[in-house]
XYZ file of N, CA, C and O in Angstrom:
872
model
N 8.546 9.223 15.535
C 9.691 9.874 15.390
C 9.335 11.156 14.293
O 8.691 10.779 13.503
N 10.088 12.231 14.708
C 9.712 13.441 13.809
C 10.371 13.387 12.614
O 11.459 12.676 12.486
N 9.889 14.002 11.389
C 10.674 14.029 10.294
C 12.015 15.040 10.260
O 12.979 14.794 9.666
N 11.796 16.230 10.535
C 13.233 17.301 10.705
C 14.429 16.646 11.337
O 14.303 15.997 12.314
N 15.388 16.733 10.432
C 16.730 16.309 10.959
C 17.111 14.929 10.777
O 18.324 14.599 10.695
N 16.025 14.008 10.313
C 16.335 12.649 10.361
C 16.242 11.869 8.767
O 16.582 10.851 8.694
N 15.500 12.974 8.056
C 15.218 12.274 6.857
C 16.325 11.901 5.784
O 16.177 11.132 5.090
N 17.465 12.323 5.880
C 18.710 12.140 5.321
C 19.105 10.605 5.411
O 19.700 10.217 4.658
N 18.485 10.077 6.700
C 18.911 8.521 6.934
C 17.881 7.616 6.544
O 18.088 6.599 6.602
N 16.910 8.410 5.888
C 15.718 7.344 5.437
C 16.166 6.540 4.277
O 16.645 7.057 3.327
N 15.787 5.438 4.341
C 16.078 4.227 3.187
C 14.980 4.077 2.396
O 15.134 3.526 1.380
N 13.847 4.190 2.775
C 12.708 3.967 2.068
C 11.369 4.642 2.325
O 11.090 5.195 3.427
N 10.695 5.429 1.407
C 9.501 6.313 1.372
C 8.486 5.324 0.969
O 8.386 5.176 -0.460
N 7.775 4.863 1.661
C 6.552 3.909 1.232
C 5.333 4.279 1.548
O 4.795 4.889 2.790
N 4.650 4.422 0.329
C 3.074 4.948 0.409
C 2.158 3.932 0.184
O 2.094 3.051 -0.660
N 1.375 3.515 1.383
C 0.477 2.338 1.340
C -1.029 2.789 0.828
O -1.310 3.926 1.548
N -1.556 2.514 -0.138
C -2.891 2.707 -0.575
C -3.860 1.722 -0.523
O -3.637 0.300 -0.932
N -4.761 1.702 0.342
C -5.937 0.768 0.637
C -7.151 0.882 0.038
O -7.668 2.084 -0.206
N -7.871 -0.031 -0.777
C -9.054 -0.012 -1.716
C -10.150 -0.011 -0.748
O -10.434 -0.674 0.326
N -10.988 1.062 -0.729
C -12.376 1.392 -0.095
C -13.486 1.405 -1.166
O -14.522 1.954 -0.985
N -13.101 0.910 -2.439
C -14.264 1.071 -3.458
C -15.464 0.123 -2.983
O -15.463 -0.592 -2.064
N -16.578 0.258 -3.805
C -17.963 -0.424 -3.455
C -17.545 -1.909 -3.610
O -18.614 -2.449 -2.649
N -16.646 -2.371 -3.940
C -16.525 -3.847 -4.096
C -16.105 -4.394 -2.600
O -16.146 -5.590 -2.393
N -15.739 -3.647 -1.781
C -15.135 -3.897 -0.487
C -16.329 -3.784 0.489
O -16.559 -2.506 0.826
N -16.841 -4.705 1.351
C -17.906 -4.415 2.098
C -17.156 -4.275 3.809
O -15.987 -4.232 3.743
N -18.168 -3.921 4.462
C -17.535 -3.453 5.934
C -16.834 -4.354 6.539
O -15.763 -4.212 7.255
N -17.111 -5.829 6.559
C -16.269 -6.828 7.019
C -14.909 -7.001 6.399
O -13.843 -6.986 7.002
N -14.889 -6.924 5.014
C -13.611 -6.752 4.233
C -12.814 -5.659 4.718
O -11.543 -5.736 4.767
N -13.345 -4.329 4.929
C -12.489 -3.262 4.986
C -12.172 -3.269 6.600
O -10.891 -2.977 6.460
N -12.608 -3.823 7.510
C -12.061 -4.096 8.788
C -11.102 -4.872 8.775
O -9.854 -4.936 9.503
N -11.081 -6.198 8.087
C -10.094 -7.179 7.704
C -8.836 -6.449 7.089
O -7.633 -6.779 7.399
N -8.956 -5.354 6.098
C -8.070 -4.963 5.345
C -7.272 -3.855 6.398
O -5.989 -3.977 6.780
N -7.825 -3.012 7.009
C -7.308 -2.133 8.075
C -6.734 -2.717 9.259
O -5.661 -2.302 9.336
N -7.439 -3.773 9.773
C -6.844 -4.248 10.897
C -5.697 -5.375 10.708
O -4.644 -5.353 11.356
N -5.912 -5.794 9.267
C -4.710 -6.783 8.947
C -3.401 -5.860 8.559
O -2.427 -6.309 9.010
N -3.611 -4.624 8.093
C -2.479 -3.915 7.934
C -1.826 -3.498 9.447
O -0.600 -3.485 9.505
N -2.757 -3.086 10.348
C -2.414 -2.641 11.536
C -1.485 -3.735 12.128
O -0.502 -3.611 12.840
N -1.895 -5.003 11.965
C -1.340 -6.193 12.652
C -0.065 -6.626 11.926
O 1.059 -6.814 12.705
N 0.111 -6.416 10.660
C 1.225 -6.799 9.720
C 2.228 -5.872 10.270
O 3.513 -6.076 10.331
N 1.983 -4.538 10.370
C 3.013 -3.339 10.953
C 3.757 -3.874 12.191
O 4.824 -3.662 12.355
N 2.999 -4.509 12.881
C 3.392 -4.866 14.313
C 3.844 -6.446 14.505
O 4.482 -6.835 15.606
N 4.070 -7.135 13.306
C 4.496 -8.548 13.252
C 6.148 -8.334 13.498
O 6.531 -7.410 13.290
N 6.736 -9.297 14.155
C 7.974 -9.453 14.507
C 8.865 -9.290 13.282
O 9.687 -8.559 13.556
N 8.564 -10.032 12.212
C 9.494 -9.675 11.081
C 9.320 -8.458 10.585
O 10.428 -7.935 9.995
N 8.287 -7.802 10.542
C 8.143 -6.326 9.982
C 8.823 -5.428 10.890
O 9.723 -4.611 10.416
N 8.578 -5.559 12.132
C 9.185 -4.450 13.032
C 10.723 -4.805 12.878
O 11.525 -3.710 12.996
N 11.287 -5.985 12.881
C 12.657 -6.259 12.846
C 13.185 -5.551 11.468
O 14.264 -4.890 11.483
N 12.439 -5.620 10.336
C 12.979 -5.221 9.101
C 13.012 -3.437 9.267
O 13.962 -3.094 8.743
N 12.099 -2.951 9.833
C 12.052 -1.567 9.823
C 13.160 -0.944 10.667
O 14.042 -0.024 10.629
N 13.505 -1.626 12.011
C 14.273 -1.238 12.925
C 15.603 -1.416 12.825
O 16.593 -0.803 13.464
N 15.985 -2.629 12.050
C 17.409 -3.019 11.923
C 18.317 -2.182 11.212
O 19.576 -2.067 11.671
N 17.863 -1.623 10.180
C 18.846 -0.952 9.321
C 18.683 0.495 8.960
O 19.093 1.174 8.042
N 17.769 0.983 9.917
C 17.686 2.571 9.895
C 16.258 2.884 9.498
O 15.384 1.988 8.913
N 15.781 4.115 9.645
C 14.357 4.392 9.650
C 13.970 4.272 8.146
O 14.489 4.624 7.070
N 12.379 4.264 8.065
C 11.853 4.356 6.704
C 10.630 5.265 6.931
O 10.396 5.674 8.078
N 10.082 6.155 6.012
C 9.293 6.979 6.044
C 7.818 6.357 5.526
O 7.934 5.509 4.498
N 6.782 6.509 6.118
C 5.567 5.692 5.756
C 4.324 6.845 5.701
O 4.353 7.682 6.621
N 3.541 6.586 4.623
C 2.208 7.080 4.715
C 1.302 6.388 4.161
O 1.501 5.442 3.438
N -0.156 6.480 4.590
C -1.187 5.765 4.218
C -2.502 6.390 3.729
O -2.868 7.475 4.392
N -2.787 5.865 2.589
C -4.189 6.528 2.099
C -5.015 5.505 1.609
O -4.890 4.413 1.210
N -6.496 5.872 1.583
C -7.447 5.262 1.216
C -7.908 5.556 -0.245
O -7.855 6.715 -0.432
N -8.303 4.621 -1.146
C -8.753 5.224 -2.487
C -9.830 4.382 -2.989
O -10.089 3.266 -2.572
N -10.744 4.968 -3.906
C -11.671 4.480 -4.568
C -12.115 5.319 -5.668
O -11.389 4.804 -6.917
N -12.788 6.115 -5.984
C -13.428 6.774 -7.122
C -12.249 7.961 -7.650
O -11.315 8.079 -6.925
N -12.928 8.576 -8.626
C -11.916 9.639 -9.201
C -11.239 10.634 -8.174
O -10.156 11.101 -8.175
N -12.364 10.957 -7.266
C -11.741 12.159 -6.349
C -12.007 11.701 -4.704
O -12.209 12.273 -3.984
N -11.939 10.301 -4.632
C -12.050 9.786 -3.565
C -10.644 9.012 -2.923
O -10.822 7.989 -2.262
N -9.632 9.795 -3.045
C -8.341 9.295 -2.328
C -7.998 10.302 -1.148
O -8.393 11.370 -1.294
N -7.982 9.641 0.077
C -7.913 10.211 1.287
C -6.753 9.822 2.017
O -6.570 8.556 2.300
N -5.909 10.884 2.421
C -4.963 10.467 3.359
C -5.426 10.103 4.842
O -6.063 10.963 5.220
N -4.970 8.891 5.186
C -5.217 8.732 6.775
C -3.851 8.611 7.754
O -3.992 8.775 8.939
N -2.872 8.671 6.855
C -1.732 8.730 7.839
C -0.663 9.706 7.236
O -0.066 9.102 6.099
N -0.267 10.772 7.521
C 0.503 11.544 6.799
C 1.963 11.015 7.020
O 2.328 10.196 7.897
N 2.972 11.454 6.215
C 4.426 10.949 6.367
C 4.871 11.195 7.734
O 4.782 12.023 8.455
N 5.570 9.888 8.231
C 5.869 9.658 9.645
C 7.332 8.858 9.534
O 7.328 8.046 8.520
N 8.317 9.290 10.075
C 9.285 8.490 10.099
C 9.254 7.278 11.169
O 9.086 7.662 12.431
N 9.524 5.966 10.644
C 9.587 4.969 11.655
C 10.905 4.462 11.886
O 11.720 3.858 11.072
N 11.342 4.354 13.202
C 12.744 3.958 13.550
C 12.714 2.953 14.872
O 13.870 2.525 15.172
N 11.628 3.041 15.523
C 11.576 2.272 16.813
C 10.062 1.540 16.893
O 9.021 1.976 16.198
N 10.022 0.563 17.865
C 8.863 0.072 17.770
C 7.591 0.924 18.393
O 6.567 0.660 17.854
N 7.946 2.104 19.183
C 7.181 2.861 19.760
C 6.551 3.575 18.564
O 5.328 3.905 18.321
N 7.319 4.142 17.482
C 6.738 4.843 16.369
C 5.867 3.757 15.351
O 4.808 4.399 15.024
N 6.292 2.674 15.344
C 5.321 1.674 14.680
C 4.205 1.483 15.331
O 2.899 1.304 14.676
N 4.240 1.140 16.675
C 2.859 0.984 17.318
C 1.981 2.158 17.269
O 0.675 2.001 17.420
N 2.609 3.337 17.273
C 1.679 4.550 17.240
C 0.858 4.637 15.952
O -0.339 4.807 15.922
N 1.579 4.162 14.824
C 0.731 4.261 13.717
C -0.257 3.194 13.381
O -1.456 3.184 13.164
N 0.083 1.856 14.177
C -0.739 0.759 14.213
C -1.925 0.994 15.089
O -3.253 0.928 14.472
N -1.877 1.667 16.240
C -3.094 2.054 16.843
C -3.938 3.200 16.282
O -5.101 3.103 16.358
N -3.205 4.196 15.510
C -4.001 4.841 14.977
C -4.806 4.344 13.631
O -5.943 4.751 13.607
N -4.152 3.557 12.950
C -4.914 2.727 11.894
C -6.302 1.985 12.618
O -7.436 2.043 12.067
N -6.189 1.358 13.667
C -6.969 0.828 14.348
C -8.392 1.679 14.615
O -9.445 1.245 14.673
N -8.013 2.745 14.738
C -9.036 3.841 15.148
C -9.671 4.811 14.080
O -10.560 5.539 14.046
N -9.052 4.156 12.754
C -9.679 5.017 11.570
C -11.104 4.488 11.296
O -11.288 3.296 11.029
N -11.961 5.595 10.776
C -13.071 5.179 10.018
C -12.941 5.381 8.617
O -12.428 6.105 8.012
N -13.712 4.404 8.094
C -13.807 4.304 6.549
C -14.347 5.786 5.940
O -15.056 6.494 6.277
N -13.385 6.114 4.896
C -13.631 7.577 4.159
C -14.770 7.256 3.079
O -15.723 8.251 3.190
N -14.871 6.427 2.484
C -15.919 6.112 1.233
C -16.223 4.743 1.194
O -15.485 3.745 1.629
N -17.510 4.520 0.766
C -17.868 2.997 0.520
C -18.671 2.755 -0.730
O -19.143 1.807 -0.919
N -19.215 3.944 -1.477
C -20.103 3.876 -2.653
C -19.542 4.207 -4.054
O -20.146 4.561 -4.903
N -18.268 4.153 -4.102
C -17.610 4.633 -5.456
C -16.764 3.408 -6.100
O -16.567 2.533 -5.511
N -16.659 3.552 -7.283
C -16.043 2.493 -8.093
C -14.614 2.560 -7.840
O -14.029 3.102 -6.936
N -13.979 1.842 -8.803
C -12.395 1.497 -8.817
C -11.417 2.468 -9.815
O -11.862 2.063 -11.064
N -10.982 3.304 -9.288
C -10.354 4.410 -10.361
C -8.806 4.376 -9.824
O -8.415 5.195 -9.276
N -8.271 3.225 -10.397
C -6.615 3.077 -10.036
C -5.761 4.089 -10.591
O -4.888 4.281 -9.911
N -6.137 4.574 -11.695
C -5.360 5.650 -12.215
C -5.077 6.824 -11.423
O -4.137 7.371 -11.339
N -6.179 7.318 -10.911
C -6.467 8.309 -9.963
C -5.682 8.193 -8.659
O -5.050 8.849 -8.170
N -5.989 6.712 -8.278
C -5.048 6.450 -6.860
C -3.705 6.628 -7.046
O -2.906 6.990 -6.246
N -3.117 6.099 -8.194
C -1.820 6.011 -8.401
C -1.319 7.580 -8.692
O -0.345 8.055 -8.226
N -1.966 8.333 -9.308
C -1.610 9.705 -9.243
C -1.563 10.518 -7.946
O -0.823 11.286 -7.794
N -2.407 10.146 -7.140
C -2.532 10.820 -5.973
C -1.282 10.243 -5.128
O -0.673 10.984 -4.261
N -1.004 9.071 -5.072
C 0.301 8.458 -4.513
C 1.466 9.060 -5.118
O 2.460 9.539 -4.296
N 1.632 9.359 -6.195
C 2.820 9.913 -6.986
C 3.029 11.353 -6.552
O 4.122 12.076 -6.189
N 1.755 12.050 -6.325
C 1.804 13.431 -5.799
C 2.163 13.417 -4.213
O 2.989 14.355 -3.689
N 1.735 12.417 -3.668
C 2.220 12.375 -2.205
C 3.651 12.162 -1.972
O 4.179 12.600 -1.282
N 4.086 11.291 -2.855
C 5.624 11.006 -2.868
C 6.558 12.358 -2.891
O 7.707 12.319 -2.783
N 5.799 13.269 -3.802
C 6.588 14.334 -4.074
C 6.949 15.200 -2.820
O 7.824 15.949 -2.893
N 6.179 15.135 -1.642
C 6.410 15.733 -0.481
C 6.875 14.865 0.629
O 6.817 15.212 1.756
N 7.414 13.522 0.202
C 7.767 12.621 1.131
C 9.207 13.139 1.452
O 10.177 14.034 0.963
N 9.998 12.689 2.668
C 11.327 12.996 3.010
C 12.278 12.356 1.962
O 11.726 11.439 1.310
N 13.267 12.920 2.015
C 14.465 12.352 0.941
C 14.819 11.067 1.554
O 15.030 10.987 2.527
N 14.526 9.952 0.723
C 14.919 8.704 1.055
C 15.656 7.985 -0.252
O 15.546 8.410 -1.425
N 16.338 6.951 0.009
C 16.904 6.103 -0.967
C 16.154 5.402 -1.940
O 16.460 5.442 -3.043
N 14.932 4.993 -1.635
C 13.848 4.369 -2.405
C 12.604 4.952 -2.235
O 12.434 5.429 -1.161
N 11.778 5.098 -3.428
C 10.299 5.336 -3.202
C 9.346 4.376 -3.761
O 9.629 3.943 -4.887
N 8.428 3.866 -2.993
C 7.589 2.958 -3.256
C 6.140 3.228 -2.992
O 5.934 3.810 -1.954
N 5.217 2.906 -4.005
C 3.892 2.863 -3.928
C 3.329 1.356 -3.630
O 3.532 0.619 -4.451
N 2.611 0.850 -2.579
C 2.074 -0.266 -2.506
C 0.607 -0.222 -2.287
O 0.002 0.315 -1.590
N -0.070 -0.508 -3.534
C -1.379 -0.561 -3.803
C -2.120 -1.709 -3.680
O -1.877 -2.793 -4.343
N -3.156 -1.986 -2.661
C -3.815 -3.007 -2.552
C -5.301 -2.747 -3.184
O -5.763 -1.728 -3.235
N -5.814 -3.896 -3.912
C -7.167 -3.808 -4.498
C -7.577 -5.184 -4.755
O -6.930 -6.387 -4.917
N -8.804 -5.503 -4.988
C -9.665 -6.578 -5.331
C -10.341 -6.447 -6.696
O -11.216 -7.493 -6.927
N -9.988 -5.412 -7.494
C -10.941 -5.310 -8.843
C -10.049 -4.496 -9.958
O -8.960 -4.120 -9.366
N -10.612 -4.440 -10.915
C -9.793 -3.870 -11.927
C -10.367 -2.362 -12.168
O -11.440 -1.825 -11.720
N -9.669 -1.500 -12.842
C -10.112 -0.209 -13.153
C -11.245 -0.124 -13.945
O -11.251 -0.578 -15.071
N -12.301 0.656 -13.382
C -13.644 0.835 -14.092
C -14.236 2.255 -14.152
O -15.289 2.594 -14.379
N -13.273 3.170 -13.755
C -13.541 4.514 -13.605
C -12.551 5.393 -14.065
O -11.309 5.232 -13.269
N -12.636 6.279 -14.826
C -11.661 7.246 -15.372
C -10.492 6.562 -16.094
O -10.582 5.579 -16.644
N -9.258 7.338 -15.896
C -8.200 6.733 -16.725
C -7.397 5.592 -15.823
O -7.700 5.508 -14.730
N -6.718 4.869 -16.804
C -6.086 3.678 -16.111
C -4.749 3.925 -15.867
O -4.152 5.230 -15.824
N -3.939 2.916 -15.226
C -2.502 3.100 -14.544
C -1.498 3.552 -15.796
O -0.795 4.346 -15.493
N -1.947 3.103 -17.167
C -0.925 3.558 -18.274
C -0.911 5.096 -18.199
O 0.184 5.728 -18.276
N -2.039 5.707 -18.093
C -1.955 7.235 -18.273
C -1.570 7.968 -16.960
O -0.985 8.990 -17.022
N -1.694 7.245 -15.761
C -1.184 7.840 -14.564
C 0.349 7.837 -14.762
O 1.104 8.878 -14.487
N 0.883 6.761 -15.203
C 2.367 6.784 -15.240
C 3.005 7.620 -16.316
O 3.965 7.955 -16.196
N 2.110 8.186 -17.275
C 2.412 8.963 -18.330
C 2.347 10.426 -18.012
O 3.390 11.114 -18.361
N 1.398 10.630 -17.183
C 1.214 12.053 -16.766
C 1.601 12.652 -15.258
O 1.367 13.592 -15.173
N 1.870 11.532 -14.338
C 2.457 11.882 -13.318
C 3.793 11.701 -13.080
O 4.418 11.029 -13.593
N 4.195 12.224 -11.748
C 5.861 12.149 -11.670
C 6.071 10.725 -11.111
O 5.983 10.690 -9.671
N 6.481 9.878 -11.903
C 6.851 8.270 -11.337
C 8.480 8.041 -11.562
O 8.763 6.816 -11.482
N 9.257 8.959 -12.059
C 10.632 8.834 -12.007
C 11.087 8.388 -10.631
O 11.003 8.952 -9.779
N 11.781 7.076 -10.890
C 12.355 6.516 -9.727
C 11.472 5.973 -8.569
O 11.808 5.567 -7.713
N 10.078 5.716 -8.957
C 9.141 5.203 -8.243
C 8.903 3.772 -8.679
O 8.701 3.424 -9.570
N 8.785 2.864 -7.658
C 8.295 1.626 -7.853
C 6.825 1.508 -7.479
O 6.551 1.994 -6.384
N 6.020 0.759 -8.289
C 4.809 0.639 -7.697
C 4.449 -1.084 -7.471
O 4.792 -1.676 -8.540
N 4.273 -1.480 -6.312
C 3.914 -2.997 -6.068
C 2.460 -3.060 -5.930
O 1.879 -2.072 -5.488
N 2.094 -4.372 -6.047
C 0.689 -4.555 -5.976
C 0.221 -5.728 -5.051
O 1.013 -6.693 -4.722
N -0.838 -5.577 -4.220
C -1.419 -6.535 -3.467
C -2.812 -7.061 -3.903
O -3.694 -6.082 -3.645
N -2.932 -7.952 -4.610
C -4.127 -8.287 -5.225
C -5.078 -9.210 -4.429
O -4.301 -10.183 -3.991
N -6.159 -8.791 -3.967
C -7.010 -9.680 -3.237
C -7.954 -10.403 -3.920
O -8.829 -10.021 -4.772
N -7.768 -11.699 -3.997
C -8.429 -12.652 -4.645
C -10.040 -12.796 -4.280
O -10.277 -12.877 -3.061
N -10.779 -13.163 -5.238
C -11.954 -13.520 -5.041
C -13.253 -12.808 -5.569
O -14.278 -13.235 -5.919
N -12.986 -11.320 -5.667
C -14.087 -10.547 -6.139
C -14.301 -10.356 -7.543
O -15.328 -10.259 -8.111
N -12.956 -10.410 -8.412
C -12.835 -10.253 -9.661
C -11.681 -11.277 -10.086
O -10.676 -11.178 -9.852
N -12.061 -12.168 -10.958
C -11.111 -13.256 -11.811
C -9.965 -12.430 -12.493
O -8.911 -13.215 -12.783
N -10.278 -11.249 -12.660
C -9.177 -10.615 -13.522
C -8.175 -9.724 -12.927
O -7.196 -9.097 -13.413
N -8.318 -9.753 -11.409
C -7.509 -8.775 -10.750
C -6.089 -9.000 -10.865
O -5.215 -8.138 -10.919
N -5.672 -10.339 -10.924
C -4.246 -10.758 -10.851
C -3.454 -10.234 -12.253
O -2.503 -9.603 -12.297
N -4.244 -10.446 -13.186
C -3.733 -10.126 -14.792
C -3.749 -8.384 -14.773
O -2.907 -7.851 -15.277
N -4.757 -8.013 -14.094
C -4.685 -6.426 -14.303
C -3.452 -5.711 -13.372
O -2.779 -4.830 -13.867
N -3.339 -6.323 -12.272
C -2.223 -5.829 -11.525
C -0.886 -6.134 -12.202
O 0.048 -5.367 -12.202
N -0.662 -7.311 -12.661
C 0.666 -7.822 -13.193
C 0.899 -7.123 -14.552
O 2.063 -6.608 -14.723
N -0.051 -6.783 -15.504
C 0.213 -5.995 -16.588
C -0.056 -4.560 -16.755
O 0.425 -3.874 -17.527
N -0.707 -4.032 -15.816
C -1.168 -2.606 -15.961
C -0.656 -1.764 -14.626
O -0.380 -0.759 -14.579
N -0.550 -2.363 -13.295
C -0.374 -1.784 -12.161
C 1.162 -1.707 -11.845
O 1.669 -0.492 -11.469
N 1.765 -2.835 -11.869
C 3.144 -2.966 -11.552
C 4.079 -1.955 -12.415
O 3.755 -1.972 -13.536
N 4.892 -1.292 -11.758
C 5.697 -0.335 -12.116
C 6.976 -0.091 -11.605
O 7.162 -0.058 -10.393
N 8.080 0.213 -12.502
C 9.238 0.475 -12.042
C 10.312 -0.514 -11.553
O 9.973 -2.000 -11.570
N 11.390 -0.062 -11.086
C 12.514 -1.235 -10.883
C 12.099 -2.200 -9.637
O 11.838 -1.751 -8.606
N 12.292 -3.432 -9.726
C 11.992 -4.455 -8.735
C 10.493 -4.401 -8.384
O 10.092 -5.149 -7.483
N 9.567 -3.978 -9.113
C 8.266 -4.267 -8.909
C 7.789 -5.591 -8.732
O 8.133 -6.474 -9.585
N 6.823 -5.998 -7.804
C 6.438 -7.262 -7.732
C 4.946 -7.400 -7.262
O 4.284 -6.427 -6.556
N 4.292 -8.486 -7.338
C 2.864 -8.756 -7.042
C 2.750 -9.716 -5.728
O 3.350 -10.786 -5.925
N 2.028 -9.371 -4.739
C 1.720 -10.434 -3.740
C 0.077 -10.619 -4.005
O -0.585 -9.649 -4.294
N -0.102 -11.874 -3.501
C -1.622 -12.153 -3.578
C -2.152 -12.622 -2.179
O -1.314 -13.155 -1.426
N -3.513 -12.250 -1.882
C -4.127 -12.577 -0.625
C -5.443 -13.465 -0.916
O -6.115 -13.074 -1.930
N -5.539 -14.562 -0.374
C -6.626 -15.438 -0.584
C -7.851 -14.675 0.087
O -8.216 -15.007 1.214
N -8.432 -13.751 -0.579
C -9.537 -12.986 0.105
C -9.135 -12.240 0.982
O -7.870 -12.161 1.387
N -9.867 -11.367 1.812
C -9.481 -10.372 2.875
C -9.096 -11.323 4.228
O -8.287 -10.676 4.922
N -9.485 -12.416 4.290
C -9.037 -13.245 5.433
C -7.578 -13.508 5.231
O -7.088 -13.612 6.335
N -6.955 -13.491 3.977
C -5.647 -13.750 4.059
C -4.688 -12.440 3.979
O -3.599 -12.499 3.576
N -5.450 -11.274 4.060
C -4.897 -10.043 3.991
C -3.692 -9.724 4.787
O -2.574 -9.474 4.511
N -3.945 -10.161 6.045
C -2.739 -9.680 7.038
C -1.438 -10.614 6.767
O -0.454 -9.839 6.851
N -1.540 -11.639 6.539
C -0.345 -12.299 6.107
C 0.256 -11.979 4.801
O 1.473 -11.958 4.697
N -0.481 -11.755 3.826
C -0.135 -11.367 2.589
C 0.512 -9.803 2.871
O 1.604 -9.776 2.255
N -0.135 -9.038 3.475
C 0.643 -8.025 4.034
C 2.086 -7.913 4.605
O 2.863 -7.070 4.368
N 2.099 -9.063 5.457
C 3.170 -9.095 6.213
C 4.293 -9.415 5.375
O 5.529 -8.964 5.271
N 3.923 -10.325 4.326
C 5.102 -10.829 3.364
C 5.552 -9.648 2.548
O 6.665 -9.384 2.066
N 4.578 -8.775 2.083
C 4.930 -7.608 1.200
C 5.633 -6.453 1.699
O 6.606 -6.368 1.508
N 5.245 -6.326 3.012
C 6.192 -5.345 3.913
C 7.584 -5.809 4.058
O 8.390 -5.012 4.001
N 7.760 -6.879 4.573
C 8.898 -7.491 4.676
C 9.685 -7.264 3.517
O 10.958 -6.998 3.403
N 9.212 -7.745 2.549
C 9.978 -7.798 1.197
C 10.390 -6.339 0.707
O 11.419 -6.013 0.446
N 9.519 -5.697 0.971
C 9.652 -3.958 0.359
C 10.691 -3.392 1.373
O 11.455 -2.791 0.802
N 10.629 -3.621 2.612
C 11.280 -2.963 3.402
C 12.794 -3.569 3.458
O 13.776 -2.728 3.687
N 12.837 -4.691 3.626
C 14.118 -5.598 3.370
C 14.840 -5.310 2.032
O 16.015 -5.490 1.821
N 14.111 -5.055 1.002
C 14.425 -4.989 -0.523
C 15.241 -6.221 -0.842
O 16.283 -6.243 -1.560
N 14.617 -7.360 -0.508
C 15.007 -8.692 -0.694
C 13.823 -9.410 -1.441
O 12.808 -9.206 -1.016
N 14.270 -10.508 -2.237
C 13.328 -11.411 -2.923
C 12.996 -12.596 -1.876
O 13.779 -13.047 -1.339
N 11.670 -12.579 -1.588
C 11.109 -13.838 -0.649
C 9.939 -14.202 -1.617
O 9.358 -13.891 -2.478
N 9.496 -15.785 -1.198
C 8.405 -16.174 -1.897
C 7.155 -15.616 -1.557
O 7.032 -14.674 -0.694
N 6.318 -15.301 -2.773
C 5.323 -14.473 -2.717
C 3.925 -15.072 -3.116
O 2.977 -14.567 -3.397
N 4.017 -16.319 -2.988
C 2.903 -17.376 -3.390
C 1.913 -17.108 -2.106
O 2.234 -17.222 -0.866
N 0.575 -17.195 -2.365
C -0.449 -17.247 -1.236
C -0.295 -18.073 -0.192
O -0.088 -19.270 -0.734
N -0.145 -17.932 1.074
C 0.045 -19.026 2.140
C 1.574 -19.289 2.350
O 1.780 -19.967 3.232
N 2.537 -18.668 1.677
C 3.942 -18.836 1.996
C 4.162 -17.997 3.294
O 3.369 -17.200 3.502
N 5.212 -18.380 3.903
C 5.556 -17.825 5.137
C 6.510 -16.451 5.222
O 7.657 -16.721 4.176
N 6.597 -15.749 5.989
C 7.550 -14.646 6.040
C 8.859 -15.196 6.581
O 8.736 -15.993 7.878
N 9.843 -15.010 6.047
C 11.105 -15.524 6.669
C 11.429 -14.856 8.004
O 11.030 -13.748 8.395
N 12.004 -15.690 8.940
C 12.197 -15.269 10.246
C 13.727 -14.767 10.272
O 14.438 -14.884 9.372
């Protein structure tokens, strides 16, 4: 679905940020990318998108200070065909970077700037996935201080296994704005189901169970 003429009906501008830092190996990257593609096409997520009016979606990969790369520019999703086109495009995406550290502050700044040119929507959300803590450049606190985050919610998807501090880092430093919440995945093997739960909650704007292994409401 094209953006012109339909943006006024948009209820959510959602920027999805995928971790491609050096802690993510090639198998894990494929599980993340393909997991997101599958989550977008899950029955519950498709219903959440198509039931109440369109949402705008953009997707980017992030790692080091200057390694945030847009892989899907803003697109308005209002039909199964719209969602399927993004899912298929994701499956053909080649990883942008693989040898850089974890610069979450820069990744969040990139997302805030991306939202500045999103279509006009009722809500603005950055959904950032990661398996580690900030170890390069400024942290989330400085991103929230110096980038345009007014009216923006930042939710987190913490991937468990690589760094025992990841949940605490996301809970106390990454989450931001009204209604912000954290989802957790049991390794990248659990990423698809965690992303389904997360997308359903973000798109539906409702509270559901967010514990690893919980089911998406039907």
